PDB file of C-alpha atoms and ligand atoms in Angstrom:
ATOM      1  CA  MET A   2      -0.008   0.011  -0.062  1.00  0.00           C
ATOM      2  CA  THR A   3       1.143   3.484  -0.755  1.00  0.00           C
ATOM      3  CA  GLY A   4       0.236   5.492   2.398  1.00  0.00           C
ATOM      4  CA  PRO A   5      -2.785   7.057   4.021  1.00  0.00           C
ATOM      5  CA  THR A   6      -4.347   8.482   0.833  1.00  0.00           C
ATOM      6  CA  ALA A   7      -5.263   6.575  -2.415  1.00  0.00           C
ATOM      7  CA  ALA A   8      -2.475   6.922  -5.023  1.00  0.00           C
ATOM      8  CA  PHE A   9      -2.687   6.454  -8.640  1.00  0.00           C
ATOM      9  CA  LEU A  10       0.346   4.975 -10.477  1.00  0.00           C
ATOM     10  CA  PRO A  11       0.115   5.007 -14.385  1.00  0.00           C
ATOM     11  CA  GLY A  12       1.272   1.798 -15.970  1.00  0.00           C
ATOM     12  CA  ALA A  13       0.784  -0.525 -18.972  1.00  0.00           C
ATOM     13  CA  ASP A  14       1.429  -3.935 -17.467  1.00  0.00           C
ATOM     14  CA  ARG A  15      -0.533  -6.792 -19.028  1.00  0.00           C
ATOM     15  CA  ALA A  16       1.602  -9.490 -17.530  1.00  0.00           C
ATOM     16  CA  ARG A  17      -1.170 -10.350 -15.070  1.00  0.00           C
ATOM     17  CA  PRO A  18      -4.583 -10.610 -16.714  1.00  0.00           C
ATOM     18  CA  PRO A  19      -7.605  -8.535 -15.404  1.00  0.00           C
ATOM     19  CA  ALA A  20      -9.181 -10.162 -12.163  1.00  0.00           C
ATOM     20  CA  ALA A  21     -12.819  -9.880 -11.239  1.00  0.00           C
ATOM     21  CA  GLY A  22     -12.266  -7.283  -8.555  1.00  0.00           C
ATOM     22  CA  ASP A  23      -9.842  -4.980 -10.590  1.00  0.00           C
ATOM     23  CA  LEU A  24     -11.039  -1.461 -11.433  1.00  0.00           C
ATOM     24  CA  ALA A  25     -12.869  -1.033 -14.728  1.00  0.00           C
ATOM     25  CA  LEU A  26     -13.152   2.182 -16.684  1.00  0.00           C
ATOM     26  CA  PRO A  27     -15.168   1.571 -19.772  1.00  0.00           C
ATOM     27  CA  VAL A  28     -15.168   4.537 -22.130  1.00  0.00           C
ATOM     28  CA  THR A  29     -18.120   5.264 -24.443  1.00  0.00           C
ATOM     29  CA  GLY A  30     -17.491   8.042 -26.936  1.00  0.00           C
ATOM     30  CA  SER A  31     -15.932  10.829 -24.758  1.00  0.00           C
ATOM     31  CA  LYS A  32     -17.558   9.571 -21.564  1.00  0.00           C
ATOM     32  CA  LEU A  33     -16.855   7.171 -18.849  1.00  0.00           C
ATOM     33  CA  LEU A  34     -19.169   4.470 -17.484  1.00  0.00           C
ATOM     34  CA  THR A  35     -19.375   4.389 -13.665  1.00  0.00           C
ATOM     35  CA  SER A  36     -21.657   3.032 -11.131  1.00  0.00           C
ATOM     36  CA  VAL A  37     -24.818   5.151 -10.706  1.00  0.00           C
ATOM     37  CA  ASP A  38     -23.240   6.923  -7.729  1.00  0.00           C
ATOM     38  CA  GLY A  39     -19.955   7.714  -9.567  1.00  0.00           C
ATOM     39  CA  ARG A  40     -17.858   4.959  -8.083  1.00  0.00           C
ATOM     40  CA  PRO A  41     -15.632   2.837 -10.432  1.00  0.00           C
ATOM     41  CA  LEU A  42     -17.133  -0.427 -11.843  1.00  0.00           C
ATOM     42  CA  ARG A  43     -15.375  -3.663 -11.411  1.00  0.00           C
ATOM     43  CA  VAL A  44     -14.010  -5.954 -14.141  1.00  0.00           C
ATOM     44  CA  ASP A  45     -16.721  -8.607 -13.390  1.00  0.00           C
ATOM     45  CA  ASP A  46     -19.464  -6.026 -13.981  1.00  0.00           C
ATOM     46  CA  LEU A  47     -18.707  -6.237 -17.719  1.00  0.00           C
ATOM     47  CA  PRO A  48     -18.948  -9.265 -20.055  1.00  0.00           C
ATOM     48  CA  ALA A  49     -16.128 -11.838 -19.837  1.00  0.00           C
ATOM     49  CA  ASP A  50     -15.049 -11.197 -23.365  1.00  0.00           C
ATOM     50  CA  THR A  51     -14.309  -7.470 -22.882  1.00  0.00           C
ATOM     51  CA  ASP A  52     -11.030  -6.290 -24.445  1.00  0.00           C
ATOM     52  CA  TRP A  53      -9.114  -4.627 -21.623  1.00  0.00           C
ATOM     53  CA  VAL A  54      -6.338  -2.123 -21.713  1.00  0.00           C
ATOM     54  CA  PRO A  55      -4.050  -1.674 -18.696  1.00  0.00           C
ATOM     55  CA  LEU A  56      -4.011   1.819 -17.054  1.00  0.00           C
ATOM     56  CA  GLY A  57      -1.986   1.323 -13.966  1.00  0.00           C
ATOM     57  CA  THR A  58      -2.948   0.876 -10.328  1.00  0.00           C
ATOM     58  CA  LEU A  59      -5.087   2.825  -7.879  1.00  0.00           C
ATOM     59  CA  ASP A  60      -3.876   2.080  -4.270  1.00  0.00           C
ATOM     60  CA  GLY A  61      -2.342  -1.030  -5.502  1.00  0.00           C
ATOM     61  CA  VAL A  62      -5.561  -2.296  -7.330  1.00  0.00           C
ATOM     62  CA  PRO A  63      -5.043  -2.698 -11.077  1.00  0.00           C
ATOM     63  CA  ALA A  64      -7.268  -0.646 -13.360  1.00  0.00           C
ATOM     64  CA  TRP A  65      -8.321  -1.308 -16.869  1.00  0.00           C
ATOM     65  CA  ALA A  66     -10.038   0.547 -19.640  1.00  0.00           C
ATOM     66  CA  THR A  67     -12.044  -0.559 -22.598  1.00  0.00           C
ATOM     67  CA  ASP A  68     -13.641   1.155 -25.563  1.00  0.00           C
ATOM     68  CA  LEU A  69     -17.425   0.438 -25.683  1.00  0.00           C
ATOM     69  CA  THR A  70     -19.491   0.973 -28.789  1.00  0.00           C
ATOM     70  CA  THR A  71     -22.716   0.381 -26.907  1.00  0.00           C
ATOM     71  CA  THR A  72     -23.596   0.586 -23.330  1.00  0.00           C
ATOM     72  CA  ASP A  73     -26.974  -1.286 -23.808  1.00  0.00           C
ATOM     73  CA  ALA A  74     -27.578  -3.846 -21.024  1.00  0.00           C
ATOM     74  CA  LEU A  75     -24.494  -2.600 -19.046  1.00  0.00           C
ATOM     75  CA  PRO A  76     -24.828  -1.217 -15.441  1.00  0.00           C
ATOM     76  CA  GLY A  77     -24.136   2.293 -14.275  1.00  0.00           C
ATOM     77  CA  ARG A  78     -24.071   5.689 -15.989  1.00  0.00           C
ATOM     78  CA  ALA A  79     -22.025   7.436 -18.559  1.00  0.00           C
ATOM     79  CA  ARG A  80     -20.664  10.880 -17.682  1.00  0.00           C
ATOM     80  CA  GLY A  81     -18.053  13.294 -18.931  1.00  0.00           C
ATOM     81  CA  TRP A  82     -14.809  13.985 -17.090  1.00  0.00           C
ATOM     82  CA  ALA A  83     -15.740  17.401 -15.755  1.00  0.00           C
ATOM     83  CA  SER A  84     -18.850  16.045 -13.961  1.00  0.00           C
ATOM     84  CA  LEU A  85     -16.866  13.082 -12.668  1.00  0.00           C
ATOM     85  CA  ALA A  86     -13.827  15.113 -11.528  1.00  0.00           C
ATOM     86  CA  ALA A  87     -16.196  17.443  -9.610  1.00  0.00           C
ATOM     87  CA  ALA A  88     -17.773  14.528  -7.757  1.00  0.00           C
ATOM     88  CA  VAL A  89     -15.019  11.965  -6.913  1.00  0.00           C
ATOM     89  CA  PRO A  90     -11.654  12.035  -5.046  1.00  0.00           C
ATOM     90  CA  GLU A  91      -8.690  13.335  -7.033  1.00  0.00           C
ATOM     91  CA  PRO A  92      -6.771  10.055  -7.632  1.00  0.00           C
ATOM     92  CA  TYR A  93      -9.823   8.520  -9.202  1.00  0.00           C
ATOM     93  CA  ALA A  94     -10.424  11.617 -11.316  1.00  0.00           C
ATOM     94  CA  THR A  95      -6.851  11.360 -12.544  1.00  0.00           C
ATOM     95  CA  LEU A  96      -7.245   7.712 -13.286  1.00  0.00           C
ATOM     96  CA  ALA A  97     -10.408   8.428 -15.145  1.00  0.00           C
ATOM     97  CA  GLY A  98      -8.642  11.135 -17.237  1.00  0.00           C
ATOM     98  CA  ARG A  99      -5.922   8.539 -18.175  1.00  0.00           C
ATOM     99  CA  ALA A 100      -8.744   6.129 -19.272  1.00  0.00           C
ATOM    100  CA  LEU A 101     -10.058   8.682 -21.585  1.00  0.00           C
ATOM    101  CA  ALA A 102      -6.668   9.584 -22.845  1.00  0.00           C
ATOM    102  CA  VAL A 103      -5.490   5.970 -23.429  1.00  0.00           C
ATOM    103  CA  VAL A 104      -8.705   4.918 -25.197  1.00  0.00           C
ATOM    104  CA  THR A 105      -8.858   7.961 -27.466  1.00  0.00           C
ATOM    105  CA  TRP A 106      -5.169   7.592 -28.310  1.00  0.00           C
ATOM    106  CA  ARG A 107      -5.801   3.936 -29.335  1.00  0.00           C
ATOM    107  CA  ARG A 108      -8.777   4.952 -31.491  1.00  0.00           C
ATOM    108  CA  THR A 109      -6.757   7.629 -33.336  1.00  0.00           C
ATOM    109  CA  HIS A 110      -3.353   5.937 -33.723  1.00  0.00           C
ATOM    110  CA  ARG A 111      -4.251   2.621 -35.379  1.00  0.00           C
ATOM    111  CA  TRP A 112      -2.318   3.099 -38.561  1.00  0.00           C
ATOM    112  CA  CYS A 113       1.341   3.912 -39.384  1.00  0.00           C
ATOM    113  CA  GLY A 114       1.591   7.515 -40.347  1.00  0.00           C
ATOM    114  CA  ALA A 115       4.663   6.851 -42.441  1.00  0.00           C
ATOM    115  CA  CYS A 116       3.700   3.719 -44.405  1.00  0.00           C
ATOM    116  CA  ARG A 117      -0.122   3.064 -43.564  1.00  0.00           C
ATOM    117  CA  ALA A 118       0.545  -0.481 -42.096  1.00  0.00           C
ATOM    118  CA  GLU A 119      -1.557  -1.420 -39.041  1.00  0.00           C
ATOM    119  CA  LEU A 120       0.218  -0.593 -35.854  1.00  0.00           C
ATOM    120  CA  ALA A 121       0.904  -3.270 -33.152  1.00  0.00           C
ATOM    121  CA  ASP A 122       0.743  -2.760 -29.460  1.00  0.00           C
ATOM    122  CA  LEU A 123       4.078  -2.810 -27.511  1.00  0.00           C
ATOM    123  CA  PRO A 124       3.855  -4.862 -24.310  1.00  0.00           C
ATOM    124  CA  GLY A 125       4.390  -2.988 -21.214  1.00  0.00           C
ATOM    125  CA  GLU A 126       4.062   0.420 -22.784  1.00  0.00           C
ATOM    126  CA  THR A 127       1.329   2.741 -23.911  1.00  0.00           C
ATOM    127  CA  ALA A 128       2.771   2.763 -27.316  1.00  0.00           C
ATOM    128  CA  ARG A 129       2.556   0.941 -30.726  1.00  0.00           C
ATOM    129  CA  ARG A 130       5.097   0.089 -33.358  1.00  0.00           C
ATOM    130  CA  CYS A 131       4.763  -0.320 -37.057  1.00  0.00           C
ATOM    131  CA  PRO A 132       5.588  -3.972 -37.989  1.00  0.00           C
ATOM    132  CA  ASP A 133       6.750  -2.866 -41.514  1.00  0.00           C
ATOM    133  CA  CYS A 134       8.871   0.303 -41.068  1.00  0.00           C
ATOM    134  CA  GLY A 135       9.412   0.167 -37.337  1.00  0.00           C
ATOM    135  CA  LEU A 136       7.911   3.643 -36.555  1.00  0.00           C
ATOM    136  CA  TYR A 137       7.534   3.980 -32.804  1.00  0.00           C
ATOM    137  CA  VAL A 138       4.275   5.652 -31.793  1.00  0.00           C
ATOM    138  CA  PRO A 139       4.086   6.508 -28.040  1.00  0.00           C
ATOM    139  CA  MET A 140       1.093   8.157 -26.484  1.00  0.00           C
ATOM    140  CA  GLN A 141       2.115  11.817 -26.265  1.00  0.00           C
ATOM    141  CA  LEU A 142       1.099  14.640 -24.023  1.00  0.00           C
ATOM    142  CA  SER A 143       0.310  18.155 -25.020  1.00  0.00           C
ATOM    143  CA  ALA A 144       1.703  20.736 -22.564  1.00  0.00           C
ATOM    144  CA  ALA A 145      -0.370  23.888 -21.701  1.00  0.00           C
ATOM    145  CA  VAL A 146       0.540  26.652 -19.307  1.00  0.00           C
ATOM    146  CA  LEU A 147      -1.649  28.947 -17.271  1.00  0.00           C
ATOM    147  CA  VAL A 148      -0.673  31.909 -15.224  1.00  0.00           C
ATOM    148  CA  ALA A 149      -2.162  33.997 -12.308  1.00  0.00           C
ATOM    149  CA  ILE A 150      -1.020  37.519 -12.933  1.00  0.00           C
ATOM    150  CA  THR A 151      -1.212  40.047 -10.136  1.00  0.00           C
ATOM    151  CA  ARG A 152      -0.419  43.726  -9.680  1.00  0.00           C
ATOM    152  CA  PRO A 153      -0.455  45.904  -6.570  1.00  0.00           C
ATOM    153  CA  GLY A 154      -3.824  47.389  -5.835  1.00  0.00           C
ATOM    154  CA  PRO A 155      -4.524  51.099  -5.345  1.00  0.00           C
ATOM    155  CA  ALA A 156      -2.945  52.536  -2.165  1.00  0.00           C
ATOM    156  CA  GLY A 157      -4.532  50.834   0.913  1.00  0.00           C
ATOM    157  CA  ARG A 158      -6.316  48.281  -1.227  1.00  0.00           C
ATOM    158  CA  ALA A 159      -5.736  44.565  -1.907  1.00  0.00           C
ATOM    159  CA  ASP A 160      -3.627  43.273  -4.804  1.00  0.00           C
ATOM    160  CA  GLU A 161      -5.394  42.712  -8.056  1.00  0.00           C
ATOM    161  CA  LEU A 162      -5.619  39.547 -10.127  1.00  0.00           C
ATOM    162  CA  LEU A 163      -6.139  39.448 -13.907  1.00  0.00           C
ATOM    163  CA  LEU A 164      -8.914  37.325 -15.055  1.00  0.00           C
ATOM    164  CA  VAL A 165     -10.184  36.677 -18.656  1.00  0.00           C
ATOM    165  CA  ARG A 166     -13.277  35.476 -20.471  1.00  0.00           C
ATOM    166  CA  HIS A 167     -12.886  33.205 -23.415  1.00  0.00           C
ATOM    167  CA  ALA A 168     -14.822  33.460 -26.814  1.00  0.00           C
ATOM    168  CA  THR A 169     -15.544  29.723 -26.848  1.00  0.00           C
ATOM    169  CA  GLY A 170     -16.199  27.034 -24.226  1.00  0.00           C
ATOM    170  CA  PRO A 171     -17.666  28.212 -20.878  1.00  0.00           C
ATOM    171  CA  THR A 172     -17.863  31.907 -21.876  1.00  0.00           C
ATOM    172  CA  GLY A 173     -19.318  33.089 -18.545  1.00  0.00           C
ATOM    173  CA  LEU A 174     -16.301  31.857 -16.562  1.00  0.00           C
ATOM    174  CA  TRP A 175     -13.720  34.217 -15.373  1.00  0.00           C
ATOM    175  CA  ALA A 176     -10.474  32.241 -16.053  1.00  0.00           C
ATOM    176  CA  LEU A 177      -6.611  32.669 -16.196  1.00  0.00           C
ATOM    177  CA  VAL A 178      -4.568  33.443 -19.301  1.00  0.00           C
ATOM    178  CA  ALA A 179      -3.661  30.059 -20.719  1.00  0.00           C
ATOM    179  CA  GLY A 180      -2.392  28.373 -23.945  1.00  0.00           C
ATOM    180  CA  PHE A 181      -0.546  25.366 -25.369  1.00  0.00           C
ATOM    181  CA  VAL A 182       3.173  25.146 -25.456  1.00  0.00           C
ATOM    182  CA  GLU A 183       4.598  25.192 -29.018  1.00  0.00           C
ATOM    183  CA  ALA A 184       7.311  22.835 -30.126  1.00  0.00           C
ATOM    184  CA  GLY A 185      10.688  24.373 -29.469  1.00  0.00           C
ATOM    185  CA  GLU A 186       9.397  26.371 -26.555  1.00  0.00           C
ATOM    186  CA  THR A 187      10.018  26.331 -22.794  1.00  0.00           C
ATOM    187  CA  LEU A 188       7.131  26.505 -20.451  1.00  0.00           C
ATOM    188  CA  GLU A 189       8.286  29.910 -19.329  1.00  0.00           C
ATOM    189  CA  ALA A 190       8.557  31.277 -22.833  1.00  0.00           C
ATOM    190  CA  ALA A 191       5.061  29.926 -23.478  1.00  0.00           C
ATOM    191  CA  VAL A 192       3.699  31.940 -20.544  1.00  0.00           C
ATOM    192  CA  HIS A 193       5.352  35.185 -21.791  1.00  0.00           C
ATOM    193  CA  ARG A 194       4.133  34.585 -25.391  1.00  0.00           C
ATOM    194  CA  GLU A 195       0.478  33.813 -24.393  1.00  0.00           C
ATOM    195  CA  VAL A 196       0.334  36.755 -22.050  1.00  0.00           C
ATOM    196  CA  GLY A 197       1.609  39.000 -24.792  1.00  0.00           C
ATOM    197  CA  GLU A 198      -0.717  37.477 -27.474  1.00  0.00           C
ATOM    198  CA  GLU A 199      -3.847  37.243 -25.425  1.00  0.00           C
ATOM    199  CA  VAL A 200      -3.789  40.454 -23.264  1.00  0.00           C
ATOM    200  CA  GLY A 201      -0.799  42.548 -24.518  1.00  0.00           C
ATOM    201  CA  LEU A 202       1.052  42.638 -21.215  1.00  0.00           C
ATOM    202  CA  SER A 203       4.498  41.855 -20.047  1.00  0.00           C
ATOM    203  CA  VAL A 204       5.083  39.920 -16.882  1.00  0.00           C
ATOM    204  CA  ASP A 205       7.998  39.404 -14.493  1.00  0.00           C
ATOM    205  CA  ARG A 206       8.659  37.364 -11.262  1.00  0.00           C
ATOM    206  CA  LEU A 207       7.433  34.254 -13.038  1.00  0.00           C
ATOM    207  CA  ALA A 208       7.357  31.350 -10.641  1.00  0.00           C
ATOM    208  CA  TYR A 209       6.265  27.671 -11.099  1.00  0.00           C
ATOM    209  CA  PHE A 210       3.199  26.690  -9.061  1.00  0.00           C
ATOM    210  CA  GLY A 211       2.382  23.006  -9.889  1.00  0.00           C
ATOM    211  CA  SER A 212       0.785  20.868 -12.606  1.00  0.00           C
ATOM    212  CA  GLN A 213      -2.394  18.831 -13.275  1.00  0.00           C
ATOM    213  CA  PRO A 214      -3.297  16.133 -15.849  1.00  0.00           C
ATOM    214  CA  TRP A 215      -6.386  17.612 -17.611  1.00  0.00           C
ATOM    215  CA  ALA A 216      -8.918  15.645 -19.611  1.00  0.00           C
ATOM    216  CA  ILE A 217     -11.284  18.365 -20.711  1.00  0.00           C
ATOM    217  CA  SER A 218      -9.413  20.349 -23.384  1.00  0.00           C
ATOM    218  CA  GLY A 219      -8.577  17.218 -25.140  1.00  0.00           C
ATOM    219  CA  PRO A 220      -7.048  13.836 -24.064  1.00  0.00           C
ATOM    220  CA  GLY A 221      -3.476  13.846 -22.896  1.00  0.00           C
ATOM    221  CA  VAL A 222      -3.110  17.519 -21.759  1.00  0.00           C
ATOM    222  CA  LEU A 223      -0.832  18.431 -18.993  1.00  0.00           C
ATOM    223  CA  LEU A 224      -1.421  21.803 -17.381  1.00  0.00           C
ATOM    224  CA  ALA A 225       1.476  23.708 -15.873  1.00  0.00           C
ATOM    225  CA  GLY A 226       0.578  26.637 -13.597  1.00  0.00           C
ATOM    226  CA  PHE A 227       2.570  29.694 -12.907  1.00  0.00           C
ATOM    227  CA  THR A 228       2.229  32.968 -10.872  1.00  0.00           C
ATOM    228  CA  ALA A 229       3.688  36.235 -12.256  1.00  0.00           C
ATOM    229  CA  ARG A 230       3.454  40.027 -11.711  1.00  0.00           C
ATOM    230  CA  ALA A 231       2.471  42.564 -14.269  1.00  0.00           C
ATOM    231  CA  ALA A 232       5.823  44.230 -15.271  1.00  0.00           C
ATOM    232  CA  ASP A 233       4.127  47.606 -15.471  1.00  0.00           C
ATOM    233  CA  PRO A 234       1.222  47.884 -13.124  1.00  0.00           C
ATOM    234  CA  HIS A 235      -0.151  50.909 -15.022  1.00  0.00           C
ATOM    235  CA  THR A 236      -0.629  49.021 -18.359  1.00  0.00           C
ATOM    236  CA  GLU A 237      -4.171  47.778 -18.995  1.00  0.00           C
ATOM    237  CA  PRO A 238      -4.893  44.585 -20.579  1.00  0.00           C
ATOM    238  CA  VAL A 239      -6.054  44.569 -24.258  1.00  0.00           C
ATOM    239  CA  VAL A 240      -7.838  41.371 -25.430  1.00  0.00           C
ATOM    240  CA  ASP A 241      -7.333  40.022 -28.896  1.00  0.00           C
ATOM    241  CA  GLY A 242     -11.124  39.658 -29.531  1.00  0.00           C
ATOM    242  CA  ARG A 243     -10.623  36.148 -31.062  1.00  0.00           C
ATOM    243  CA  GLU A 244      -9.620  33.838 -28.235  1.00  0.00           C
ATOM    244  CA  LEU A 245     -10.757  36.286 -25.387  1.00  0.00           C
ATOM    245  CA  THR A 246     -13.618  38.701 -25.128  1.00  0.00           C
ATOM    246  CA  GLN A 247     -12.764  40.337 -21.867  1.00  0.00           C
ATOM    247  CA  ALA A 248      -9.808  40.803 -19.475  1.00  0.00           C
ATOM    248  CA  GLN A 249     -10.117  42.716 -16.282  1.00  0.00           C
ATOM    249  CA  TRP A 250      -8.320  43.373 -13.026  1.00  0.00           C
ATOM    250  CA  PHE A 251     -10.096  42.235  -9.897  1.00  0.00           C
ATOM    251  CA  GLY A 252      -9.174  43.001  -6.267  1.00  0.00           C
ATOM    252  CA  VAL A 253      -8.415  39.678  -4.707  1.00  0.00           C
ATOM    253  CA  ASP A 254     -10.963  40.534  -1.992  1.00  0.00           C
ATOM    254  CA  ALA A 255     -13.613  41.109  -4.740  1.00  0.00           C
ATOM    255  CA  LEU A 256     -13.299  38.234  -7.181  1.00  0.00           C
ATOM    256  CA  PRO A 257     -16.316  37.385  -9.327  1.00  0.00           C
ATOM    257  CA  ALA A 258     -18.443  34.365  -8.531  1.00  0.00           C
ATOM    258  CA  GLN A 259     -17.994  32.623 -11.875  1.00  0.00           C
ATOM    259  CA  LEU A 260     -14.586  31.056 -11.217  1.00  0.00           C
ATOM    260  CA  PRO A 261     -13.069  27.765 -12.557  1.00  0.00           C
ATOM    261  CA  PRO A 262     -14.262  24.650 -10.676  1.00  0.00           C
ATOM    262  CA  ALA A 263     -12.772  23.498  -7.429  1.00  0.00           C
ATOM    263  CA  TYR A 264     -10.993  20.475  -8.925  1.00  0.00           C
ATOM    264  CA  SER A 265      -8.962  22.580 -11.436  1.00  0.00           C
ATOM    265  CA  ILE A 266      -5.386  23.936 -11.119  1.00  0.00           C
ATOM    266  CA  SER A 267      -6.928  27.293 -12.299  1.00  0.00           C
ATOM    267  CA  ARG A 268      -8.858  27.498  -9.071  1.00  0.00           C
ATOM    268  CA  TRP A 269      -5.942  26.229  -6.986  1.00  0.00           C
ATOM    269  CA  LEU A 270      -3.914  29.130  -8.445  1.00  0.00           C
ATOM    270  CA  ILE A 271      -6.524  31.737  -7.823  1.00  0.00           C
ATOM    271  CA  ASP A 272      -7.138  30.476  -4.226  1.00  0.00           C
ATOM    272  CA  ALA A 273      -3.393  30.462  -3.510  1.00  0.00           C
ATOM    273  CA  THR A 274      -3.053  33.982  -4.964  1.00  0.00           C
ATOM    274  CA  VAL A 275      -5.802  35.244  -2.675  1.00  0.00           C
ATOM    275  CA  THR A 276      -4.237  33.491   0.194  1.00  0.00           C
ATOM    276  CA  ALA A 277      -0.710  34.960  -0.503  1.00  0.00           C
ATOM    277  CA  ALA A 278      -2.211  38.529  -0.974  1.00  0.00           C
ATOM    278  CA  ARG A 279      -3.922  38.380   2.436  1.00  0.00           C
ATOM    279  CA  ARG A 280      -0.753  37.325   4.294  1.00  0.00           C
TER     280      ARG A 280
HETATM  281 ZN1   ZN B  25       5.193   1.997 -41.048  1.00  0.00          ZN
END
């Protein structure tokens, strides 16, 4: 066992076949099948001929995914990752995100991109290889950055935090500046570029905060969170009008109610910023 809290260890070990009591994470489309109350199903809840893919272990118990084309006659309830992550403990939410990522990757990486042969699974890895030309096709992550930017508030007032609204997705939400890392770019350079592109600001005192695997913006996304200060506190943000519709400074003691959900690193960053400003 791994300690007082449940821990998820990713893996791809097929050496031991699925056992009846192992955790089962069936994926249907972009949703996961769970018990009605959101708990994971077990391998023996599904038909004996189910094709299982290894995901790793949760608190030492092996976990398996499968890609279902129909959920007719199966127990439980299909739900998206956001609704599941909001309702279950973090290690299970992370495991569920990996199930979605692995199944989606297997669906979309069936053929060799170089010679069109059918790829073959590599034992012990979440990866495939082309039997004809040898191309190695591992499941890859997309890295994205997000940043909580602050500036000193007016004299005698709390510091201010920059929040933005997006043109697509949950448009009512006040979120953080964020974006995907480009090939050839460091995480830090991506933060500076995204801040410049999205709100026209420069930042300094950039500091790493933490990271979170994220299954909403697409499978296989790793979010890296940062804090930073506006380099010139008198410069106002200017939105690009395409990705963002609004950008606004808020006193950390007067944040809007429509903030990112409690299970997101966006929210952890915002809460940590508020705590640090009150110190
Ligand atoms: Zn090939």
